Every structure is written in C-alpha cells, then in structure tokens.
Amino acid sequence: MKLKYIVVTGGVMSGLGKGITMASIGRILKNRGYEVVPIKIDPYINIDAGTMNPYQHGEVYVLGDGTEVDLDLGHYERFMDVELTRAHNITTGVVYSAVIERERRGDYLGQTVQIIPHVTDEIKARIRGVAEGSNADICLIEIGGTVGDIESMPFLEAVRQMHCEEEESDFILIHLTLVPLTTLGEPKTKPTQHSVKALRELGLQPDIIVCRGRAVLDEAVKRKIAMFCNVKPDAVISAPDTEDIYEVPLLLEREGIATHIMGKLQLEPLKDDRQWMEMVDRSRAAAASSRRIKVAIVGKYTGLEDSYLSIKEALKHAATETGCRVELKWIEAEELEVEAGAGERDKRQLEPLFADIHGMLVPGGFGVRGAEGKIKAIEYARVKKIPFLGLCFGFQLAVIEVARHIAGLEDANSTELTATTPYPVIDLQEEQKGVNDKGGTMRLGDYEIFIRGDTLAERVYQRRKVIERHRHRYEVNPGYIDVIEERGAVFSGTDRSGLRMEILELEGDQHPFFFATQFHPEFKSRPGRPSPPFKAFVEACMRYEAGHRAVQI
Ligand code: GLN
C-alpha cells in the first residue's frame, strides 16, 4: 500500500488538545487494522525539550532512545501503542542546524540557501524519511503552534508542497479550532472562520474541521462553519471537553470522523479491534467503583499537574486494571520544610496532611528546593508503613532517608543538594565529574535492569531482567552500598555491571510496600498494560485502605 499522510494543524490558540486529537485519530485507524506512525513538529528553536522548563511546557517525556521530548509524544505512545525515537520529533532547531551544517560543508554548491526550497525540502525529506522507514500505512503529522505564528510558516509551506506532490487520496488535512461560548452559552464560529481563512491564505484547505469547546455543537452551527470554511457539514466534528482523555477516540468515532478519513484516503477497514473500547469500559467502571484510594504526590511544580502527566496516566492505567478509583493529593514539598529544631511542629504539620492518604509517591525532580520536605515525607511513609513509590529523584531521596535514619549516616546527602555532606550517598560518577554541559551528561533512555531473586522487585515484575527508561545525572555512591544494605534496605535491581543501583526496597516485613526506582517506569505504562511498579503500588494502597477501613469500623 502507498503511504498516506494525515496532517493536523491548530487554530485560534494553543492548548486545545491537538496532540490528544491526533493520538486518538491514530488509535481509530489502528483499530481498523492500519499501522500508523506519528511525527510531532515543534516549531521552537530548541533541538529537543531536554532543557525546557516543565513549568512552562508540562513534563519532559523520555523516549526509549533517550530523546527528551514534548509530552505529546507520550500521548502518541500511549494511544497508538508505538515506540518512538528522536526522528519522530522535528523542531525548527533540528531542521536549521541540518541545513546550516550542509551549507558549511558546501553541499549546496554555491546556491543561495533559502527557506523555500532548502528548509522546506529538509522538512519534507525528514517527514518522508521517517514515514518510509517505518512499517506504517499512514503517517500522522502534528504541526505544533497555531496557524498564523511566524515559527510554523516553513512547516505549513512544506506540507502544502507535500499536498501537491501526493495523490489526492493520499493526503488529508485536519484543522483543530476553538468554538467558544458567550456568557449566554451561544457558540461563536468567528474565531474558527478566521483561523481557516489564515490557513487558506497559506494555500491549505482543511478536509475536516474538529471544533473544540465546552459544548456539543448542533447541526445549525456545524452548517455555518461548513459554509464559511468550505467543507461538508458532516466534516465538521464537534469535540467537547471530556473528563477522561481515553474517551476521545470514542467521541470522534461517534461524530463520524473515521468515515471521512477512510473515505478521502480510500481505505476499507481491515479489522475491528475493540480492545480500546473495552479498556475505556473498565476505566469507567473503576472510576465509578466504591473502592477509592488517595495517593499523595509530594513534589515541586504541583501548581502545574501537567509536569507529572505520565505519572498521573500510569496511576490511571493501574487503577483501571485493579478496579479502583485513585484520587490524587498534591503536596508542595517545600511547605513541609520548617527550620531545624522545630521537631514538635513537624509532627503537627505532617499528621493532618497525610492522615487521609493510602499511599505516597515522590516523583523525579532536580535541585535543592523542596528536597528536605520530600525526605521528611518519605520518613513519614516509612515509619507509618504507608505504601511508598519513589521515582528517580524520589529514589535518591529515599536512599538518603534510609542512610540517615536506618544506617545512621547523619546528614547523608546528595552532592547535587550540598557539596559539603560528610556522607555523599548520592554522587556523580567519577567520569562525569568536571563535565559541565547541562544538555549532555544525563543517563537517558532505555537501559536493562537486573533484578535480584526473592525480592519485592521480583514479585512486582515477575521477571529477573527488565528494560526501563532513565533520565538522571546522579547515582548511588558505590562506597555506601554495603553500609546501607547491612541495615535492612536492599538494592534489589542494578545495571548489568552491578555497580549502578536501580531499585531500593526494604527487606522482609519491615514495610508493606517501600519501593523506589532510579528509572522512570511511568514512561512505559500503557492503557490496558500498566507499569508493574505502579500496579503493585496501587494494589498495596488498596490493601492499606482496606486495613484502615477495618480499623475504623
Ligand atoms: N536530580 C536527579 C539527578 O539528576 C534526579 C533526576 C530526576 O529525577 N529525573 O540524578
């Protein structure tokens, strides 16, 4: 089959859910038996998202090959169940640096190097390279930003050219816009009209218009949009807000988007895969279940929940498959910090905050702000036997907590947080020291983890070797492994060499579930296939909740 292309653009404003819409379209096509490959175009100049502030952009998602990308690629991986690489994220920075490098090498043979055709050729070559190099039938391309932005112009021009170069039945353009409501609840179509006008000025006519907004659009509004925007009324798709993003493929199906896409691309369904629908049914049942657990997430940036998006999704996957509802309690770690010596006040602070939780999760992070608060929270979870899951920085802080309070290494710390600690239990590896390039010294992406037999880790994973994604610079200092392990903590997972610690747990029946990982299991969790540490954590929270319910009665 000849490759087909679906391009998704956005109008009016950002943050409308273009990524989720495209991910859902990918899922819909996959359900019909077609292989899909997504590409995310980010018109910013950064080469990748590694150095970008999660407070501004939401979390940095990590791919198997170690590329740090925008969180939309996480949606693609979860919805379409694909594994992506660096090549699936094209930024302005990537394109221009390739063009400039080629110019310096003299490859343009004295030509004047210009946006059209040189930059647009580079964009098209990259898109086609990824599409043709995959085994996909359909390539989906999301153009980040909003139509009309200066930054996205070269990309829109490149897809305009592609449209001319491909057969009419091999190319489809879907435009996502906003239909706001007035205070009286009347839907307004003008922003949509203007954004489609902007698109048409660039030579692009959408085939389908997906209208985001709070309300479902009626036929009259759809007809109006159709008339002004030059599409068929049933190619105007109403996509109102939903509580659960995994419902979006079902919602778009109901609006008939598949009929349009399949019609234009001249495709017949090859199968009718209902697994996604069944997963959504289980998820609805879990959300309505009377079994509820409350999990505290002790972090930084808790003002912006998107900075922990994959963790939230992974908890949801686990809840769906265990049949319970997970409520999150966001706790700003810094607020747990009080001056040294305020011992009594500490207890008063933590008790009421954590009294109603059934589990605690300490996520990844960087830097000193809030770190002591997180350590205090971990100590609380350990002493009170509350199920605890620590991820990356949360793992390192758990090692510090255990070193200080179980192994007796007073003031143990990470050299990331203080250079003068007497016990640097978390430190840079020797070969990393002296390197000071913030973009390049992290251990990123997939690495193997070897699991010790007869441990919680083995019970969690049911295997002795797993692959998980990483994003960290610091490591457990090998010089302290023995003293930490002598006192009942176990590093139950390591790398192949046995020198890098990957999993920490408490031995035997000291604690019902105290589990921390140097890696980020959240990135490999999928709807219907939850990450094993998350599933085991949620199960432990349910046991804790049941135990406490029994005590209260
Ligand atoms: N700051 C820690 C490190 O660099 C942990 C990183 C993280 O949590 N992603 O090793």
Coordinates of C-alpha atoms in Angstrom, one line a residue, residues 99-546:
V99 CA 20.6 22.9 6.7
I100 CA 23.4 25.1 8.1
E101 CA 25.7 22.2 8.5
R102 CA 25.1 21.2 4.9
E103 CA 25.7 24.8 3.7
R104 CA 29.0 24.9 5.7
R105 CA 30.1 21.6 4.0
G106 CA 29.4 23.2 0.6
D107 CA 26.7 20.7 -0.3
Y108 CA 24.5 23.5 -1.8
L109 CA 27.2 24.1 -4.4
G110 CA 27.2 27.9 -4.2
Q111 CA 23.4 28.4 -4.2
T112 CA 21.8 31.0 -2.1
V113 CA 20.3 28.9 0.7
Q114 CA 16.7 29.9 1.4
I115 CA 13.7 28.9 3.4
I116 CA 12.0 27.8 0.2
P117 CA 13.2 25.4 -1.2
H118 CA 16.1 24.4 1.1
V119 CA 14.4 24.5 4.5
T120 CA 11.1 23.1 3.2
D121 CA 13.0 20.4 1.3
E122 CA 14.7 19.4 4.5
I123 CA 11.4 19.2 6.4
K124 CA 9.7 17.1 3.6
A125 CA 12.8 14.8 3.5
R126 CA 12.7 14.2 7.2
I127 CA 8.9 13.6 7.2
R128 CA 9.1 11.1 4.3
G129 CA 12.3 9.5 5.7
V130 CA 10.5 8.7 9.0
A131 CA 7.3 7.5 7.3
E132 CA 9.1 5.4 4.7
G133 CA 11.5 4.0 7.2
S134 CA 8.6 2.7 9.4
N135 CA 6.3 -0.2 8.5
A136 CA 3.3 2.1 8.7
D137 CA 0.5 2.6 6.2
I138 CA -0.4 6.0 7.4
C139 CA 1.8 8.8 8.7
L140 CA 0.2 11.4 11.1
I141 CA 1.9 14.8 11.4
E142 CA 1.1 17.2 14.1
I143 CA 2.2 20.8 13.4
G144 CA 2.7 22.4 16.8
G145 CA 1.8 26.0 17.5
T146 CA -1.1 28.0 16.0
V147 CA -1.7 28.8 12.3
G148 CA -0.5 32.4 11.8
D149 CA 2.6 32.1 14.0
I150 CA 5.8 33.1 12.3
E151 CA 7.5 30.0 13.6
S152 CA 5.3 27.4 12.0
M153 CA 5.3 29.0 8.5
P154 CA 8.1 26.9 6.9
F155 CA 6.4 23.7 8.2
L156 CA 3.0 24.7 6.8
E157 CA 4.6 25.6 3.5
A158 CA 6.3 22.2 3.4
V159 CA 3.0 20.3 3.9
R160 CA 1.4 22.5 1.3
Q161 CA 4.0 21.3 -1.1
M162 CA 3.6 17.7 0.0
H163 CA -0.2 18.0 -0.7
C164 CA 0.6 19.0 -4.3
E165 CA 3.2 16.2 -4.7
E166 CA 1.0 13.4 -3.2
E167 CA -2.2 11.9 -4.8
E168 CA -5.4 13.5 -3.6
S169 CA -6.4 10.2 -1.9
D170 CA -3.1 10.0 0.0
F171 CA -3.3 13.3 1.9
I172 CA -5.7 14.7 4.3
L173 CA -5.6 17.9 6.4
I174 CA -7.4 18.2 9.7
H175 CA -7.7 21.5 11.4
L176 CA -8.5 21.9 15.1
T177 CA -10.1 25.1 16.3
L178 CA -12.0 26.5 19.2
V179 CA -15.7 27.4 19.2
P180 CA -16.1 29.5 22.4
L181 CA -19.4 30.1 24.1
T182 CA -20.7 33.5 25.0
T183 CA -21.7 34.1 28.6
L184 CA -25.2 33.2 27.5
G185 CA -24.0 29.9 26.1
E186 CA -24.1 30.8 22.4
P187 CA -21.4 29.1 20.4
K188 CA -19.4 31.6 18.3
T189 CA -17.8 30.5 15.0
K190 CA -15.9 33.6 14.0
P191 CA -12.5 32.5 15.5
T192 CA -12.8 29.3 13.5
Q193 CA -13.7 31.2 10.3
H194 CA -10.6 33.4 10.8
S195 CA -8.2 30.6 11.5
V196 CA -9.4 28.7 8.5
K197 CA -9.0 31.9 6.5
A198 CA -5.4 32.1 7.7
L199 CA -4.8 28.5 6.6
R200 CA -6.3 29.1 3.2
E201 CA -4.1 32.2 2.7
L202 CA -1.2 29.8 3.0
G203 CA -2.7 27.5 0.3
L204 CA -4.1 24.9 2.7
Q205 CA -7.7 23.9 2.7
P206 CA -8.8 21.6 5.5
D207 CA -10.8 18.5 4.7
I208 CA -12.1 18.1 8.3
I209 CA -12.5 20.7 11.0
V210 CA -12.5 19.5 14.6
C211 CA -14.2 22.0 16.9
R212 CA -13.1 22.1 20.5
G213 CA -15.2 23.7 23.1
R214 CA -17.2 23.2 26.2
A215 CA -20.5 22.2 24.5
V216 CA -21.6 19.8 21.8
L217 CA -22.3 21.7 18.6
D218 CA -25.7 21.4 16.9
E219 CA -26.4 21.0 13.2
A220 CA -27.0 24.7 12.6
V221 CA -23.6 25.7 13.9
K222 CA -21.9 22.9 12.0
R223 CA -23.6 24.0 8.8
K224 CA -22.5 27.6 9.4
I225 CA -18.9 26.6 9.9
A226 CA -19.1 24.3 6.9
M227 CA -20.3 27.1 4.7
F228 CA -17.8 29.7 5.8
C229 CA -14.9 27.3 5.8
N230 CA -15.6 25.4 2.6
V231 CA -16.1 21.9 3.9
K232 CA -19.1 19.5 4.0
P233 CA -21.3 19.9 7.1
D234 CA -20.6 16.3 8.3
A235 CA -16.8 17.1 8.1
V236 CA -17.3 19.5 11.0
I237 CA -16.6 17.4 14.1
S238 CA -17.7 18.5 17.5
A239 CA -15.2 17.6 20.2
P240 CA -16.4 18.9 23.5
D241 CA -14.3 18.6 26.7
T242 CA -14.3 15.1 28.3
E243 CA -13.3 14.0 31.7
D244 CA -11.1 11.2 30.5
I245 CA -8.9 11.7 27.5
Y246 CA -9.1 8.0 26.7
E247 CA -12.8 8.6 25.7
V248 CA -11.7 11.0 22.9
P249 CA -11.3 8.2 20.2
L250 CA -14.8 7.0 21.0
L251 CA -16.2 10.5 20.9
L252 CA -14.6 11.2 17.5
E253 CA -15.9 7.9 16.2
R254 CA -19.4 8.9 17.2
E255 CA -19.0 12.1 15.3
G256 CA -18.2 10.1 12.2
I257 CA -14.6 11.3 11.7
A258 CA -13.5 7.8 10.6
T259 CA -15.9 7.7 7.7
H260 CA -14.4 10.9 6.4
I261 CA -10.8 9.9 6.8
M262 CA -11.3 6.4 5.4
G263 CA -13.4 7.9 2.5
K264 CA -10.9 10.5 1.5
L265 CA -8.0 8.1 1.8
Q266 CA -9.9 5.4 0.0
L267 CA -9.4 2.8 2.7
E268 CA -11.5 -0.1 3.9
P269 CA -11.5 -1.3 7.5
L270 CA -9.3 -4.4 7.8
K271 CA -10.4 -5.4 11.3
D272 CA -12.5 -4.2 14.2
D273 CA -10.2 -4.1 17.2
R274 CA -12.3 -3.4 20.3
Q275 CA -9.6 -3.6 23.0
W276 CA -9.5 0.2 23.4
M277 CA -13.3 0.4 23.9
E278 CA -13.1 -2.5 26.4
M279 CA -10.3 -0.7 28.3
V280 CA -12.5 2.5 28.4
D281 CA -15.3 0.4 29.8
R282 CA -13.1 -0.9 32.6
S283 CA -11.8 2.6 33.2
R284 CA -15.3 3.9 33.6
A285 CA -16.2 1.0 36.0
A286 CA -13.1 1.7 38.0
A287 CA -13.8 5.4 38.2
A288 CA -17.3 4.6 39.5
S289 CA -16.1 2.0 41.9
S290 CA -16.7 2.3 45.6
R291 CA -13.1 1.3 46.2
R292 CA -11.2 4.5 46.4
I293 CA -7.6 5.2 47.4
K294 CA -6.0 8.6 47.9
V295 CA -2.4 9.0 46.9
A296 CA -0.2 11.9 47.9
I297 CA 2.2 13.2 45.3
V298 CA 4.9 15.1 47.1
G299 CA 6.6 17.2 44.5
K300 CA 7.6 20.5 43.1
Y301 CA 5.7 22.3 40.4
T302 CA 2.5 20.9 41.8
G303 CA 0.7 24.1 40.6
L304 CA 1.0 22.6 37.1
E305 CA -0.2 19.0 37.1
D306 CA 1.0 18.5 33.6
S307 CA 4.5 18.4 34.8
Y308 CA 3.7 14.9 36.2
L309 CA 1.4 13.8 33.3
S310 CA 2.9 10.4 32.7
I311 CA 2.7 9.6 36.4
K312 CA -0.9 10.5 36.5
E313 CA -1.6 8.4 33.4
A314 CA 0.4 5.4 34.9
L315 CA -1.7 5.6 38.1
K316 CA -4.8 5.6 36.0
H317 CA -3.7 2.6 34.0
A318 CA -3.0 0.8 37.2
A319 CA -6.4 1.8 38.8
T320 CA -8.3 0.7 35.7
E321 CA -6.8 -2.8 35.8
T322 CA -7.2 -3.1 39.6
G323 CA -10.7 -1.8 39.6
C324 CA -10.4 1.2 41.9
R325 CA -10.6 4.9 41.8
V326 CA -7.4 6.8 42.5
E327 CA -7.6 10.4 43.9
L328 CA -4.5 12.5 44.0
K329 CA -3.5 14.8 46.7
W330 CA -0.9 17.3 45.5
I331 CA 1.6 18.3 48.2
E332 CA 4.1 21.1 47.6
A333 CA 7.3 19.6 49.2
E334 CA 8.7 23.0 50.2
E335 CA 5.7 23.5 52.5
L336 CA 6.8 20.5 54.6
E337 CA 10.1 22.2 55.4
V338 CA 10.4 24.1 58.7
E339 CA 13.5 25.3 60.4
A340 CA 15.7 22.8 62.1
G341 CA 14.8 22.2 65.7
A342 CA 11.1 22.6 65.2
G343 CA 10.5 19.0 65.9
E344 CA 7.1 19.1 67.5
R345 CA 5.8 21.5 64.9
D346 CA 6.9 19.0 62.2
K347 CA 4.7 16.3 63.5
R348 CA 1.7 18.6 63.7
Q349 CA 2.4 19.6 60.1
L350 CA 2.6 16.1 58.7
E351 CA -0.1 14.3 60.6
P352 CA -3.1 16.2 59.3
L353 CA -1.7 16.4 55.8
F354 CA -1.2 12.7 55.5
A355 CA -3.9 11.4 57.7
D356 CA -6.3 10.5 54.8
I357 CA -3.8 9.1 52.3
H358 CA -3.3 5.4 51.4
G359 CA -0.1 5.8 49.5
M360 CA 2.7 8.3 48.8
L361 CA 4.5 8.9 45.6
V362 CA 7.6 11.1 45.4
P363 CA 8.4 11.8 41.7
G364 CA 11.5 12.9 39.9
G365 CA 13.0 16.3 40.3
F366 CA 16.1 18.5 40.3
G367 CA 17.7 20.8 42.8
V368 CA 17.5 21.6 46.4
R369 CA 14.2 23.4 46.7
G370 CA 11.7 21.1 48.5
A371 CA 14.2 18.2 48.8
E372 CA 14.3 18.2 52.6
G373 CA 10.5 18.3 52.7
K374 CA 10.4 15.2 50.4
I375 CA 12.8 13.4 52.7
K376 CA 10.6 14.2 55.6
A377 CA 7.6 12.9 53.8
I378 CA 9.4 9.6 52.9
E379 CA 10.4 9.2 56.5
Y380 CA 6.8 9.6 57.5
A381 CA 5.6 7.0 54.9
R382 CA 8.4 4.6 56.1
V383 CA 7.7 4.9 59.8
K384 CA 3.9 4.9 59.4
K385 CA 4.1 2.0 56.9
I386 CA 2.2 3.8 54.2
P387 CA 2.8 2.4 50.7
F388 CA 5.6 4.4 49.1
L389 CA 6.7 4.7 45.5
G390 CA 9.8 6.8 44.8
L391 CA 10.8 7.6 41.2
C392 CA 14.3 8.8 40.2
F393 CA 14.9 11.8 42.5
G394 CA 12.3 10.2 44.8
F395 CA 14.6 7.1 44.7
Q396 CA 17.7 9.1 45.5
L397 CA 15.9 10.9 48.4
A398 CA 14.7 7.5 49.7
V399 CA 18.3 6.3 49.7
I400 CA 19.3 9.5 51.7
E401 CA 16.4 8.9 54.1
V402 CA 17.4 5.3 54.7
A403 CA 21.1 6.2 55.0
R404 CA 20.3 8.9 57.6
H405 CA 17.7 7.2 59.7
I406 CA 18.4 3.5 59.3
A407 CA 22.1 3.2 58.5
G408 CA 23.0 6.0 61.0
L409 CA 24.8 8.2 58.4
E410 CA 23.8 11.5 59.9
D411 CA 23.5 14.3 57.4
A412 CA 23.9 12.0 54.5
N413 CA 23.0 13.8 51.3
S414 CA 23.4 14.1 47.5
T415 CA 26.1 16.2 46.2
E416 CA 23.5 17.7 43.9
L417 CA 22.0 19.3 47.0
T418 CA 25.1 20.0 49.1
A419 CA 28.7 19.7 48.3
T420 CA 29.8 19.5 51.9
T421 CA 27.9 16.5 53.2
P422 CA 30.0 14.1 55.3
Y423 CA 28.3 11.1 53.6
P424 CA 27.7 11.7 49.8
V425 CA 25.5 8.7 49.3
I426 CA 24.3 10.1 46.0
D427 CA 27.0 11.5 43.8
L428 CA 28.2 11.9 40.3
Q429 CA 30.1 9.0 38.8
E430 CA 33.8 9.7 38.6
E431 CA 33.8 10.1 34.8
Q432 CA 31.0 12.7 34.9
K433 CA 32.9 15.0 37.3
G434 CA 34.2 18.2 35.7
V435 CA 31.8 17.9 32.8
N436 CA 29.6 21.0 32.8
D437 CA 27.3 20.8 29.9
K438 CA 23.7 20.9 31.1
G439 CA 22.4 19.4 27.9
G440 CA 24.6 16.4 27.7
T441 CA 25.7 14.5 30.7
M442 CA 22.5 12.7 31.7
R443 CA 21.9 9.0 31.5
L444 CA 18.9 8.9 29.2
G445 CA 16.5 6.3 27.8
D446 CA 16.3 2.5 27.9
Y447 CA 18.7 0.5 30.0
E448 CA 18.5 -3.0 31.3
I449 CA 17.8 -3.7 35.0
F450 CA 18.9 -6.9 36.6
I451 CA 16.6 -8.0 39.4
R452 CA 17.7 -10.0 42.5
G453 CA 15.7 -13.1 43.1
D454 CA 13.3 -13.5 46.0
T455 CA 12.7 -9.7 46.4
L456 CA 9.7 -7.4 46.2
A457 CA 11.2 -6.3 42.9
E458 CA 11.0 -9.8 41.5
R459 CA 7.4 -10.2 42.7
V460 CA 6.5 -6.8 41.2
Y461 CA 8.0 -7.6 37.8
Q462 CA 7.7 -11.4 37.8
R463 CA 11.0 -11.5 36.0
R464 CA 14.7 -11.0 36.5
K465 CA 15.5 -8.6 33.7
V466 CA 13.5 -5.6 32.5
I467 CA 14.1 -2.5 30.4
E468 CA 13.0 0.9 31.7
R469 CA 13.6 4.5 30.8
H470 CA 16.1 6.8 32.6
R471 CA 16.7 10.5 33.0
H472 CA 19.3 11.3 35.7
R473 CA 22.8 12.5 36.3
Y474 CA 23.5 11.4 39.8
E475 CA 23.9 7.8 41.1
V476 CA 24.0 5.9 44.4
N477 CA 27.6 6.2 45.5
P478 CA 29.0 2.6 45.4
G479 CA 31.1 3.3 48.5
Y480 CA 27.9 3.3 50.7
I481 CA 26.1 0.3 49.3
D482 CA 27.3 -2.1 52.0
V483 CA 26.5 0.0 55.0
I484 CA 23.0 0.8 53.6
E485 CA 22.3 -2.9 52.9
E486 CA 23.6 -4.1 56.3
R487 CA 20.7 -2.4 58.0
G488 CA 17.9 -4.0 56.1
A489 CA 17.5 -2.0 52.9
V490 CA 18.1 -3.8 49.7
F491 CA 19.2 -2.7 46.3
S492 CA 17.1 -5.3 44.5
G493 CA 17.8 -4.1 41.0
T494 CA 21.1 -3.0 39.4
D495 CA 22.5 -2.4 35.9
R496 CA 24.5 -5.2 34.2
S497 CA 27.7 -4.3 36.0
G498 CA 26.1 -4.4 39.4
L499 CA 27.6 -1.1 40.2
R500 CA 24.7 1.2 39.4
M501 CA 21.8 0.9 41.8
E502 CA 18.4 0.9 40.1
I503 CA 15.8 -0.3 42.8
L504 CA 15.6 0.2 46.5
E505 CA 13.3 -1.7 48.8
L506 CA 13.1 -2.6 52.5
E507 CA 13.8 -6.2 53.3
G508 CA 11.3 -8.7 54.7
D509 CA 8.3 -7.5 56.6
Q510 CA 9.7 -4.1 57.7
H511 CA 7.2 -2.3 55.5
P512 CA 4.2 -3.4 53.4
F513 CA 5.5 -1.6 50.2
F514 CA 8.5 0.6 50.1
F515 CA 9.8 0.6 46.6
A516 CA 11.9 3.2 44.7
T517 CA 13.4 3.2 41.3
Q518 CA 16.3 5.2 39.8
F519 CA 14.4 4.8 36.5
H520 CA 11.0 6.2 35.4
P521 CA 8.6 3.3 35.0
E522 CA 5.8 5.8 34.2
F523 CA 7.1 6.3 30.6
K524 CA 6.4 2.7 29.7
S525 CA 3.0 2.4 31.2
R526 CA 0.2 1.9 28.7
P527 CA -3.6 1.9 28.9
G528 CA -4.6 -1.7 29.4
R529 CA -0.9 -2.6 30.2
P530 CA 0.0 -0.8 33.4
S531 CA 3.6 -0.5 34.5
P532 CA 4.3 -3.3 37.1
P533 CA 5.6 -0.9 39.9
F534 CA 2.5 1.3 39.5
K535 CA 0.2 -1.7 39.6
A536 CA 1.9 -3.2 42.6
F537 CA 1.8 0.2 44.3
V538 CA -1.9 0.7 43.7
E539 CA -2.6 -2.8 45.0
A540 CA -0.6 -2.0 48.1
C541 CA -2.6 1.2 48.6
M542 CA -5.8 -0.8 48.3
R543 CA -4.6 -3.3 51.0
Y544 CA -3.7 -0.4 53.2
E545 CA -7.0 1.3 52.7
A546 CA -8.9 -2.0 53.5

